[in-house]
PDB file of N, CA, C and O in Angstrom:
ATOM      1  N   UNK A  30      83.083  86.755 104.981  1.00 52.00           N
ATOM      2  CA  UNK A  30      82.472  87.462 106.081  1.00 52.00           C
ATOM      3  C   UNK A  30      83.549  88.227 106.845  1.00 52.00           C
ATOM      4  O   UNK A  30      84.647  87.728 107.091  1.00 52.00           O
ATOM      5  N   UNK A  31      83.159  89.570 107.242  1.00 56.00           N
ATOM      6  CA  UNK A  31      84.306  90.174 107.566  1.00 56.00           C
ATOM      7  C   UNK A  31      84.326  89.437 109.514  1.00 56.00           C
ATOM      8  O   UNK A  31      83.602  88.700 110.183  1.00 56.00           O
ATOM      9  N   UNK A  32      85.671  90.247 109.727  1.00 58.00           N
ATOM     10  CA  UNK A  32      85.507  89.890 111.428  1.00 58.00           C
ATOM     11  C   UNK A  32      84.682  90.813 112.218  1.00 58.00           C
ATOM     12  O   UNK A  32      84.461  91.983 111.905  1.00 58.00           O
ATOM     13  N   UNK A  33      84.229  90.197 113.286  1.00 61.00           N
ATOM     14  CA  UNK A  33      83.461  91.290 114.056  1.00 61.00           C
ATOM     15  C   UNK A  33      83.833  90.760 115.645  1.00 61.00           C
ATOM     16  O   UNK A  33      83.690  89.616 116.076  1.00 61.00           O
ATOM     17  N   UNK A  34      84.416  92.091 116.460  1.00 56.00           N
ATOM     18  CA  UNK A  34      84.851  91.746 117.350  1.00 56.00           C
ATOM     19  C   UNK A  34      83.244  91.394 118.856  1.00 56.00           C
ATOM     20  O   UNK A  34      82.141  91.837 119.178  1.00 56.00           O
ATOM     21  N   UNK A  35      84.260  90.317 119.255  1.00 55.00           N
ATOM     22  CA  UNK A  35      82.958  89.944 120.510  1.00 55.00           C
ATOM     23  C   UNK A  35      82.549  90.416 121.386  1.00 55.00           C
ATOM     24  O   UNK A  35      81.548  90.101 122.031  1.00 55.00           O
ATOM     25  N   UNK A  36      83.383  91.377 121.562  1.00 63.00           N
ATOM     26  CA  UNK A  36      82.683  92.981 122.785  1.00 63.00           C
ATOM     27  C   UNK A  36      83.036  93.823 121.979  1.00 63.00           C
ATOM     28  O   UNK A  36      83.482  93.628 120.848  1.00 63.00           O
ATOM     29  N   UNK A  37      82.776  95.245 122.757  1.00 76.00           N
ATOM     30  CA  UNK A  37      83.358  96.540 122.420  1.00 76.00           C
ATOM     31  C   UNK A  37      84.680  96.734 122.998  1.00 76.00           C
ATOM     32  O   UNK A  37      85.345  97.682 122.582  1.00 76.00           O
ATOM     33  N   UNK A  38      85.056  96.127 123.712  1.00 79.00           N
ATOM     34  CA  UNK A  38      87.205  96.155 124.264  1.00 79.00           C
ATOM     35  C   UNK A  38      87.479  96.757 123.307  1.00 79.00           C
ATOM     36  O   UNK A  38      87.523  97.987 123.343  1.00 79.00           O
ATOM     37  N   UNK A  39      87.869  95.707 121.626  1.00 77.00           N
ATOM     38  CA  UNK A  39      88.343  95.798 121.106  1.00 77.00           C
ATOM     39  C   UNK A  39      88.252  97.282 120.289  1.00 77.00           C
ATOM     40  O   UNK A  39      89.185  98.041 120.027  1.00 77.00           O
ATOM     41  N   UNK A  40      87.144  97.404 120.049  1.00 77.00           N
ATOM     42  CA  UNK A  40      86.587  99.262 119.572  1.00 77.00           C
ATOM     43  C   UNK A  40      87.664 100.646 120.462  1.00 77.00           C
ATOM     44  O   UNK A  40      88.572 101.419 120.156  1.00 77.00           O
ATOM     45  N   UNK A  41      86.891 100.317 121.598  1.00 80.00           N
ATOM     46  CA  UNK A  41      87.633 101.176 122.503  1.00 80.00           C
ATOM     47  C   UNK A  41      89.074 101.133 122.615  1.00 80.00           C
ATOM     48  O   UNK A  41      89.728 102.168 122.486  1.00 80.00           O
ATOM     49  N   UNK A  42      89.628 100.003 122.849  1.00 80.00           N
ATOM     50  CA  UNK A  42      91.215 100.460 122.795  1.00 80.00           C
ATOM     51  C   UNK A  42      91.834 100.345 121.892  1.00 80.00           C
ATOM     52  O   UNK A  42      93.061 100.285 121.971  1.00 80.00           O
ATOM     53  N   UNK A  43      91.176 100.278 120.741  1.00 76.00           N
ATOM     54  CA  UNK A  43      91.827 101.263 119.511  1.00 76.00           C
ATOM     55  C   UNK A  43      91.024 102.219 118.429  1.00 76.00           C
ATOM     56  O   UNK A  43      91.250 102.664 117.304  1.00 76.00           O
ATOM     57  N   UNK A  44      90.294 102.265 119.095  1.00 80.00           N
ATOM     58  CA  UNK A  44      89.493 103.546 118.685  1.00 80.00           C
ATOM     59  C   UNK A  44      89.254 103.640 117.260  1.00 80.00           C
ATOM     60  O   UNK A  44      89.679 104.361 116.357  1.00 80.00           O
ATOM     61  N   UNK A  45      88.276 102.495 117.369  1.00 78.00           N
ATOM     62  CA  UNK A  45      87.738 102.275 115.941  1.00 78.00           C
ATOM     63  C   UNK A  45      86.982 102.277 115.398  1.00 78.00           C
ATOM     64  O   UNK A  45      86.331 101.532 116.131  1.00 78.00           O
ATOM     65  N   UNK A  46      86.154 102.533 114.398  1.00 75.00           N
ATOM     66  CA  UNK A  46      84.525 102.681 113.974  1.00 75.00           C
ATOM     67  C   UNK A  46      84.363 101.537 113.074  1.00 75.00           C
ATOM     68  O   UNK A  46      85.250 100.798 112.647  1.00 75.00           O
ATOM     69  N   UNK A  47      82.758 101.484 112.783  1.00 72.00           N
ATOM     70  CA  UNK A  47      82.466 100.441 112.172  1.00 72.00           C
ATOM     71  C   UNK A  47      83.154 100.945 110.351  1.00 72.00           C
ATOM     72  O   UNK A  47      83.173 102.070 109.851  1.00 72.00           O
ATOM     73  N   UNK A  48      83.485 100.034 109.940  1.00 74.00           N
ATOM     74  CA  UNK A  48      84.295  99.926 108.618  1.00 74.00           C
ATOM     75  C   UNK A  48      85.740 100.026 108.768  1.00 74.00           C
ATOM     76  O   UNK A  48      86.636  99.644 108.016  1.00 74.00           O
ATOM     77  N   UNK A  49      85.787 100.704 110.056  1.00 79.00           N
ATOM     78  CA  UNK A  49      87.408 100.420 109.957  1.00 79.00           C
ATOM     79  C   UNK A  49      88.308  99.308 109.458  1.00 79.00           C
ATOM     80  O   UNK A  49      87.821  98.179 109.409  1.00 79.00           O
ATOM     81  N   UNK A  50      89.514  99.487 109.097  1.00 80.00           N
ATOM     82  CA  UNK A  50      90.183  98.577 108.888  1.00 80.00           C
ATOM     83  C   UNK A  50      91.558  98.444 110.056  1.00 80.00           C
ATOM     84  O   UNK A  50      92.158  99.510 110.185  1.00 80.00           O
ATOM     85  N   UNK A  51      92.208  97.051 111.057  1.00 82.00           N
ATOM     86  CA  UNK A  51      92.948  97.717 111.732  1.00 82.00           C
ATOM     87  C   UNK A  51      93.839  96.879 111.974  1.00 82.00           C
ATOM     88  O   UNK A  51      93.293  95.917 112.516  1.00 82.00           O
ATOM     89  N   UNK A  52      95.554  96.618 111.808  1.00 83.00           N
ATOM     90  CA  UNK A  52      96.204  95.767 111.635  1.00 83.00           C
ATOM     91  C   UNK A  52      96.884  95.781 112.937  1.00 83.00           C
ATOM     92  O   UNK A  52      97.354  96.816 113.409  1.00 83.00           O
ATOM     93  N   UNK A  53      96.929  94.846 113.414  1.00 82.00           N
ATOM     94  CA  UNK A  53      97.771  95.014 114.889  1.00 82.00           C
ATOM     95  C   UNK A  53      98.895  94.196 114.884  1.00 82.00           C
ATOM     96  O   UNK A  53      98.589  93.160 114.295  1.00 82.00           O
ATOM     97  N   UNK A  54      99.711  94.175 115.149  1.00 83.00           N
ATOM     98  CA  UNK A  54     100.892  93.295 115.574  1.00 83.00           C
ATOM     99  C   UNK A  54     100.443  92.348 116.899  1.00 83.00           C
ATOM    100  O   UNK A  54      99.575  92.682 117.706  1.00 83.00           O
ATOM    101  N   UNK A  55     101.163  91.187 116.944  1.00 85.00           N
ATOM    102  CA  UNK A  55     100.797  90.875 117.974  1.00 85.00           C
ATOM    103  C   UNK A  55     101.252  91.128 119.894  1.00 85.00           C
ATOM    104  O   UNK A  55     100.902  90.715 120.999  1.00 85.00           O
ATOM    105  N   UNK A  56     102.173  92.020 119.304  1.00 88.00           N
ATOM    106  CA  UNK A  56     102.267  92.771 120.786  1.00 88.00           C
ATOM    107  C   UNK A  56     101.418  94.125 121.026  1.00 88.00           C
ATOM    108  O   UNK A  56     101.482  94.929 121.956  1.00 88.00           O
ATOM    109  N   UNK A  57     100.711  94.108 120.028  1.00 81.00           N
ATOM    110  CA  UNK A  57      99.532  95.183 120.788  1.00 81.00           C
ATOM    111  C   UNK A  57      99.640  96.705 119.696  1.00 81.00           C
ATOM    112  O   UNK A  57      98.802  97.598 119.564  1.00 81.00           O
ATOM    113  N   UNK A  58     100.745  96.578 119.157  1.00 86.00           N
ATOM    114  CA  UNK A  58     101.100  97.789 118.213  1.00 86.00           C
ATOM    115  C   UNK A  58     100.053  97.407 116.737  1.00 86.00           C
ATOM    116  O   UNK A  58      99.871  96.441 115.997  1.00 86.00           O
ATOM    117  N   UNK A  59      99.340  99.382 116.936  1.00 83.00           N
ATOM    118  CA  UNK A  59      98.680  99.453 115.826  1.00 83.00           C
ATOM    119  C   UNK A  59      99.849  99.634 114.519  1.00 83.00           C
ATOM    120  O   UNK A  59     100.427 100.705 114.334  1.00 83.00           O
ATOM    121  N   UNK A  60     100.011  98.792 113.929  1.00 84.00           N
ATOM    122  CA  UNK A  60     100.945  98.784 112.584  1.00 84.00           C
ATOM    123  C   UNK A  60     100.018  99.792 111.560  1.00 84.00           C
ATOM    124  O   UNK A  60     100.761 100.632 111.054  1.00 84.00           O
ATOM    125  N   UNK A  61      98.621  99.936 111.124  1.00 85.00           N
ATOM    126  CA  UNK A  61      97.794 100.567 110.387  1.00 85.00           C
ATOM    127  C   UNK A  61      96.485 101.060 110.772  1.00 85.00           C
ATOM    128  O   UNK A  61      96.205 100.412 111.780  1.00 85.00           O
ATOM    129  N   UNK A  62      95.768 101.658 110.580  1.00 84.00           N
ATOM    130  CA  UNK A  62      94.245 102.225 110.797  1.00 84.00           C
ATOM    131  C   UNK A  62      93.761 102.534 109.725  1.00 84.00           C
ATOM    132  O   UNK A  62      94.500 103.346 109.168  1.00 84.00           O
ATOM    133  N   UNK A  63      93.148 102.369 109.320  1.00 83.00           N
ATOM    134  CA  UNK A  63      92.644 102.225 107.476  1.00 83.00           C
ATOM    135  C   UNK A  63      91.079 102.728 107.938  1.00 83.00           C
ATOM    136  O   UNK A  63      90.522 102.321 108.958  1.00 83.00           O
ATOM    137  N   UNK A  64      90.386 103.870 106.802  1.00 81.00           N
ATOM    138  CA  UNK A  64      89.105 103.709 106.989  1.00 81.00           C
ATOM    139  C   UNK A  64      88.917 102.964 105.447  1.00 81.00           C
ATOM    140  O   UNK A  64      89.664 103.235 104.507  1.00 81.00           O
ATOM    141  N   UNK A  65      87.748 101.946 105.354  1.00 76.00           N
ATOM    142  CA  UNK A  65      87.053 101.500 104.075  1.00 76.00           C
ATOM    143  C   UNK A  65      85.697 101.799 104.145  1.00 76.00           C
ATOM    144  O   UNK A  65      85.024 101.722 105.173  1.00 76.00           O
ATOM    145  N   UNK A  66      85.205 102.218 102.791  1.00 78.00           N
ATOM    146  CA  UNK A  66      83.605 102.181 102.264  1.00 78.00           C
ATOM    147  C   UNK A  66      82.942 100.996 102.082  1.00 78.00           C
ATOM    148  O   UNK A  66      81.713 100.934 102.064  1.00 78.00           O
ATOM    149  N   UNK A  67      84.005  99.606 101.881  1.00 78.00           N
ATOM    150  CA  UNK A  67      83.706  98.400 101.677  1.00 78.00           C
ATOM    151  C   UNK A  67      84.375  97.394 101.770  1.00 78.00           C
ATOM    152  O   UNK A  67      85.531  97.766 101.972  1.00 78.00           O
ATOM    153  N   UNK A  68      84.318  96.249 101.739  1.00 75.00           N
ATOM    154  CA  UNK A  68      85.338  95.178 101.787  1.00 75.00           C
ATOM    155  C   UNK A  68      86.372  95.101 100.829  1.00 75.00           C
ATOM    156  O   UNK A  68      87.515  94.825 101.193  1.00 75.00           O
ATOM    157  N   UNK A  69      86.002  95.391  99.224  1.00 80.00           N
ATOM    158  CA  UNK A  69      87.042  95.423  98.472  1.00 80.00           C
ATOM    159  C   UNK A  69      88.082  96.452  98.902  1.00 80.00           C
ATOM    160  O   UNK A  69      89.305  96.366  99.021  1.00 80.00           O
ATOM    161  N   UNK A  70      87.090  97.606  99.129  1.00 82.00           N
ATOM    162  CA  UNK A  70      88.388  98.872  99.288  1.00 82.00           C
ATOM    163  C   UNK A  70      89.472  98.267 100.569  1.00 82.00           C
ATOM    164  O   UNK A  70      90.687  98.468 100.548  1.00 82.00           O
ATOM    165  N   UNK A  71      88.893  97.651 101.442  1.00 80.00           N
ATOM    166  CA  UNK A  71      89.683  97.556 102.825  1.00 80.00           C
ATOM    167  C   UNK A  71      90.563  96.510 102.852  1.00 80.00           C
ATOM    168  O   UNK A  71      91.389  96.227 103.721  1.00 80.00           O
ATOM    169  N   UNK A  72      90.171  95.657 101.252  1.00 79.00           N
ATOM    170  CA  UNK A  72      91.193  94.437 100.908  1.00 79.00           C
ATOM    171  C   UNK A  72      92.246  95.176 100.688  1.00 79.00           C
ATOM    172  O   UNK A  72      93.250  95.154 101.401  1.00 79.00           O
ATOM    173  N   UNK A  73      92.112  95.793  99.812  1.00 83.00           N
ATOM    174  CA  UNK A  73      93.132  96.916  98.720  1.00 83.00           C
ATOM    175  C   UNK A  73      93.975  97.513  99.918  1.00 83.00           C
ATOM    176  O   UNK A  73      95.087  97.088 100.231  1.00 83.00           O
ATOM    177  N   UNK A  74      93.447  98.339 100.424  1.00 85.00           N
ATOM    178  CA  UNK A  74      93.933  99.028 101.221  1.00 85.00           C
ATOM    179  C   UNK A  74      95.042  98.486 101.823  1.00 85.00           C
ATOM    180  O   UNK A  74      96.219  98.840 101.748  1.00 85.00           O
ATOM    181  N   UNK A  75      94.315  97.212 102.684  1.00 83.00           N
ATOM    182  CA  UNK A  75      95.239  96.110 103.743  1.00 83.00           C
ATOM    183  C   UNK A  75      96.605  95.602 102.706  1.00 83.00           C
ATOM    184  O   UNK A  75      97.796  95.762 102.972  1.00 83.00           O
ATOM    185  N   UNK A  76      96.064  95.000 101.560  1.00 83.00           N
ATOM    186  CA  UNK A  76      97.216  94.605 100.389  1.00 83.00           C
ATOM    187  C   UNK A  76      98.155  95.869 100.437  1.00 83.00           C
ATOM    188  O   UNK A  76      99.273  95.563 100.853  1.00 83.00           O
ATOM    189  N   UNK A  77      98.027  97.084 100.155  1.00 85.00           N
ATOM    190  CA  UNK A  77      99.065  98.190  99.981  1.00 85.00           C
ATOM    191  C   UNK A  77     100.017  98.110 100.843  1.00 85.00           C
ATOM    192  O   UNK A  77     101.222  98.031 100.603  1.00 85.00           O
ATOM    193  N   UNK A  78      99.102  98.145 102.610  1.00 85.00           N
ATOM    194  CA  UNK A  78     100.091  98.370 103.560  1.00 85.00           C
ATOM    195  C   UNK A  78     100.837  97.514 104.380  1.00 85.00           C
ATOM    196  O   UNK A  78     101.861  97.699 105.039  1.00 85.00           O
ATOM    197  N   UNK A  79     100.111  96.529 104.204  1.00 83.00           N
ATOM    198  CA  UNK A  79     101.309  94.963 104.114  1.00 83.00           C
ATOM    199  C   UNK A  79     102.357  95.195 103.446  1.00 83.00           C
ATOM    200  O   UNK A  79     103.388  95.532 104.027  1.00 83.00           O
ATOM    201  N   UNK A  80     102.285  95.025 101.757  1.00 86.00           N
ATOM    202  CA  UNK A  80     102.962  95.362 101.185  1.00 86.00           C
ATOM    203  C   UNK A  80     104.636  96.211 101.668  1.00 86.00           C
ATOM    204  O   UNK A  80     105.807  95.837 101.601  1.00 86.00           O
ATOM    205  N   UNK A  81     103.899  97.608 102.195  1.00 87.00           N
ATOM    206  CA  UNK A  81     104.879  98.792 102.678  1.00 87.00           C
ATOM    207  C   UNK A  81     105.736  98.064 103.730  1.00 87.00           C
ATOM    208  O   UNK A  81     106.966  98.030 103.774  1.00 87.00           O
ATOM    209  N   UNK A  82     104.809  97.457 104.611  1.00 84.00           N
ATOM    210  CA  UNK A  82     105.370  96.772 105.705  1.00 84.00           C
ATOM    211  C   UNK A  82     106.249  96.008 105.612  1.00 84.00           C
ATOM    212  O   UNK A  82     107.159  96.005 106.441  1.00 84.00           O
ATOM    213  N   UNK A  83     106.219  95.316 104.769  1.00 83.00           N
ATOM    214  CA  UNK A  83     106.952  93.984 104.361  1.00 83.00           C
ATOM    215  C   UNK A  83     108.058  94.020 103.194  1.00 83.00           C
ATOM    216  O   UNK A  83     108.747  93.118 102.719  1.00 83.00           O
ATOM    217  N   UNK A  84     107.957  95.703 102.842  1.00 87.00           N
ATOM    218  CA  UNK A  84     109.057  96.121 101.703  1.00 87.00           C
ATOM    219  C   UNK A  84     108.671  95.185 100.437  1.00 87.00           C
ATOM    220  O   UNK A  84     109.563  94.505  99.929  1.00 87.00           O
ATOM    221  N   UNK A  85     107.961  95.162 100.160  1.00 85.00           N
ATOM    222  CA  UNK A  85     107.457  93.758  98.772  1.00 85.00           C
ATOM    223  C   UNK A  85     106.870  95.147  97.903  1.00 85.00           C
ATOM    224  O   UNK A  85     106.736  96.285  98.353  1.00 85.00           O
ATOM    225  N   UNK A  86     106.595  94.693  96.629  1.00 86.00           N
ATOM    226  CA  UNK A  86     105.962  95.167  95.175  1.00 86.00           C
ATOM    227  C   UNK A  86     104.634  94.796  95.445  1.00 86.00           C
ATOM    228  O   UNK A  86     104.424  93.671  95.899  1.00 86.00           O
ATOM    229  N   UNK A  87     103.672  95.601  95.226  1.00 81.00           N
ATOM    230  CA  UNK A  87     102.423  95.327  95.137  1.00 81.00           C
ATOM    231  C   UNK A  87     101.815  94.189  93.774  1.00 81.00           C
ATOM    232  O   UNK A  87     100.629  93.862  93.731  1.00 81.00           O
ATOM    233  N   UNK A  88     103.090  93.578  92.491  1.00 82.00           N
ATOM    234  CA  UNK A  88     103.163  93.340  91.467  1.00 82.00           C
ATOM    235  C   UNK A  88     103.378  92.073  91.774  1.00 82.00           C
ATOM    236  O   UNK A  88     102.903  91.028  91.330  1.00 82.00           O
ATOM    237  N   UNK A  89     104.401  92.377  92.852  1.00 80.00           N
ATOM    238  CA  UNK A  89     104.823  90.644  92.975  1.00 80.00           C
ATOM    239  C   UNK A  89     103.990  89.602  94.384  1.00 80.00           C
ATOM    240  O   UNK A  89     104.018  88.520  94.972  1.00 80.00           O
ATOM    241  N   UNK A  90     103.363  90.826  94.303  1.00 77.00           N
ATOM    242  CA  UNK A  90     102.042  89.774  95.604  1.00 77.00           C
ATOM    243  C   UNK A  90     101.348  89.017  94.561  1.00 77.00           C
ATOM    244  O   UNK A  90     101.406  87.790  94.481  1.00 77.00           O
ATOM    245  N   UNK A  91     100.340  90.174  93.340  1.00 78.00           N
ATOM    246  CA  UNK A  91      99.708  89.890  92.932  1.00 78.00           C
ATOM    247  C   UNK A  91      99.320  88.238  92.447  1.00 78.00           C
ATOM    248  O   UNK A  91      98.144  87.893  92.569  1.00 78.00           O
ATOM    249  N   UNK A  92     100.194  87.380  91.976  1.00 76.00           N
ATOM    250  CA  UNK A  92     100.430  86.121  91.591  1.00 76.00           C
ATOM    251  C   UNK A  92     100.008  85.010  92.809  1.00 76.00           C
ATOM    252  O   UNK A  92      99.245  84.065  92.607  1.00 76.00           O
ATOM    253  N   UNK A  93     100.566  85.271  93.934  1.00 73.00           N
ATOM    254  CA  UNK A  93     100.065  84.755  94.955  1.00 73.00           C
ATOM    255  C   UNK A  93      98.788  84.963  95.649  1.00 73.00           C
ATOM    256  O   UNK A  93      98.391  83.957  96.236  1.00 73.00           O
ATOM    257  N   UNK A  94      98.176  85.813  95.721  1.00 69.00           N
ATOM    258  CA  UNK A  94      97.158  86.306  96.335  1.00 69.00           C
ATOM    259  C   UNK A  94      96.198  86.077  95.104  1.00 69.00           C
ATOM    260  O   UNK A  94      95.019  86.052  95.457  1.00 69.00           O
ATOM    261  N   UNK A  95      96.414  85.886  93.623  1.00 73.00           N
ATOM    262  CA  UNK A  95      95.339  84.943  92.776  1.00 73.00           C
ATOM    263  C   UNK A  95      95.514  83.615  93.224  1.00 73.00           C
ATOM    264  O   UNK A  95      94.568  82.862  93.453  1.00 73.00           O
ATOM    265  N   UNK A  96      96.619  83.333  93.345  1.00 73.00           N
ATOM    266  CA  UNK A  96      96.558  81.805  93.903  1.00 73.00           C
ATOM    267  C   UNK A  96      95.696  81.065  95.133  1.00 73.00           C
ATOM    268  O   UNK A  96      95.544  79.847  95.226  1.00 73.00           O
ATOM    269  N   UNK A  97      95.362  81.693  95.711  1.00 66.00           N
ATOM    270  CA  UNK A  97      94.508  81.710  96.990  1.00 66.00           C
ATOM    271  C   UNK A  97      93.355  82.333  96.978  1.00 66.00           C
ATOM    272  O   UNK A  97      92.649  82.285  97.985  1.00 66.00           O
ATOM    273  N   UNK A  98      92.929  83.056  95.803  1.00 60.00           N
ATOM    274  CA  UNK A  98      91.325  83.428  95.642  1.00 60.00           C
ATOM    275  C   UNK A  98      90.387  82.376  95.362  1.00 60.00           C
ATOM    276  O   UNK A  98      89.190  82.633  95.238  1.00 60.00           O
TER     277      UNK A  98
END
């Protein structure tokens, strides 16, 4: 089940639509804004830019992230 925020706050101060995808840091910094058509795409998506974030291979997640499906 995806998340769904408990007011609109969260919409508004980061200016987001429904399907968005939106990674925040926890000091408040948007790290990504992703639009998805669906949950897989917005998995994918999120996997890529972690990835970037974190300087990692999208190859060498893969193994772990089966491990936890």
């Amino acid at each position: 089940e995806a998340y769904r925020a408990l007011d609109s706050k969260f919409a508004r101060l980061y200016e987001v639509n429904s399907g968005d995808v939106v990674l925040v840091r926890p000091d408040g910094f948007v790290a990504a804004k992703l639009g998805a058509m669906d949950a897989a795409s917005a998995s994918q998506q999120l996997q890529r830019i972690l990835c970037t974030i974190l300087g990692v291979s999208e190859t060498a997640v893969e193994p772990l992230l089966e491990a936890v499906a």
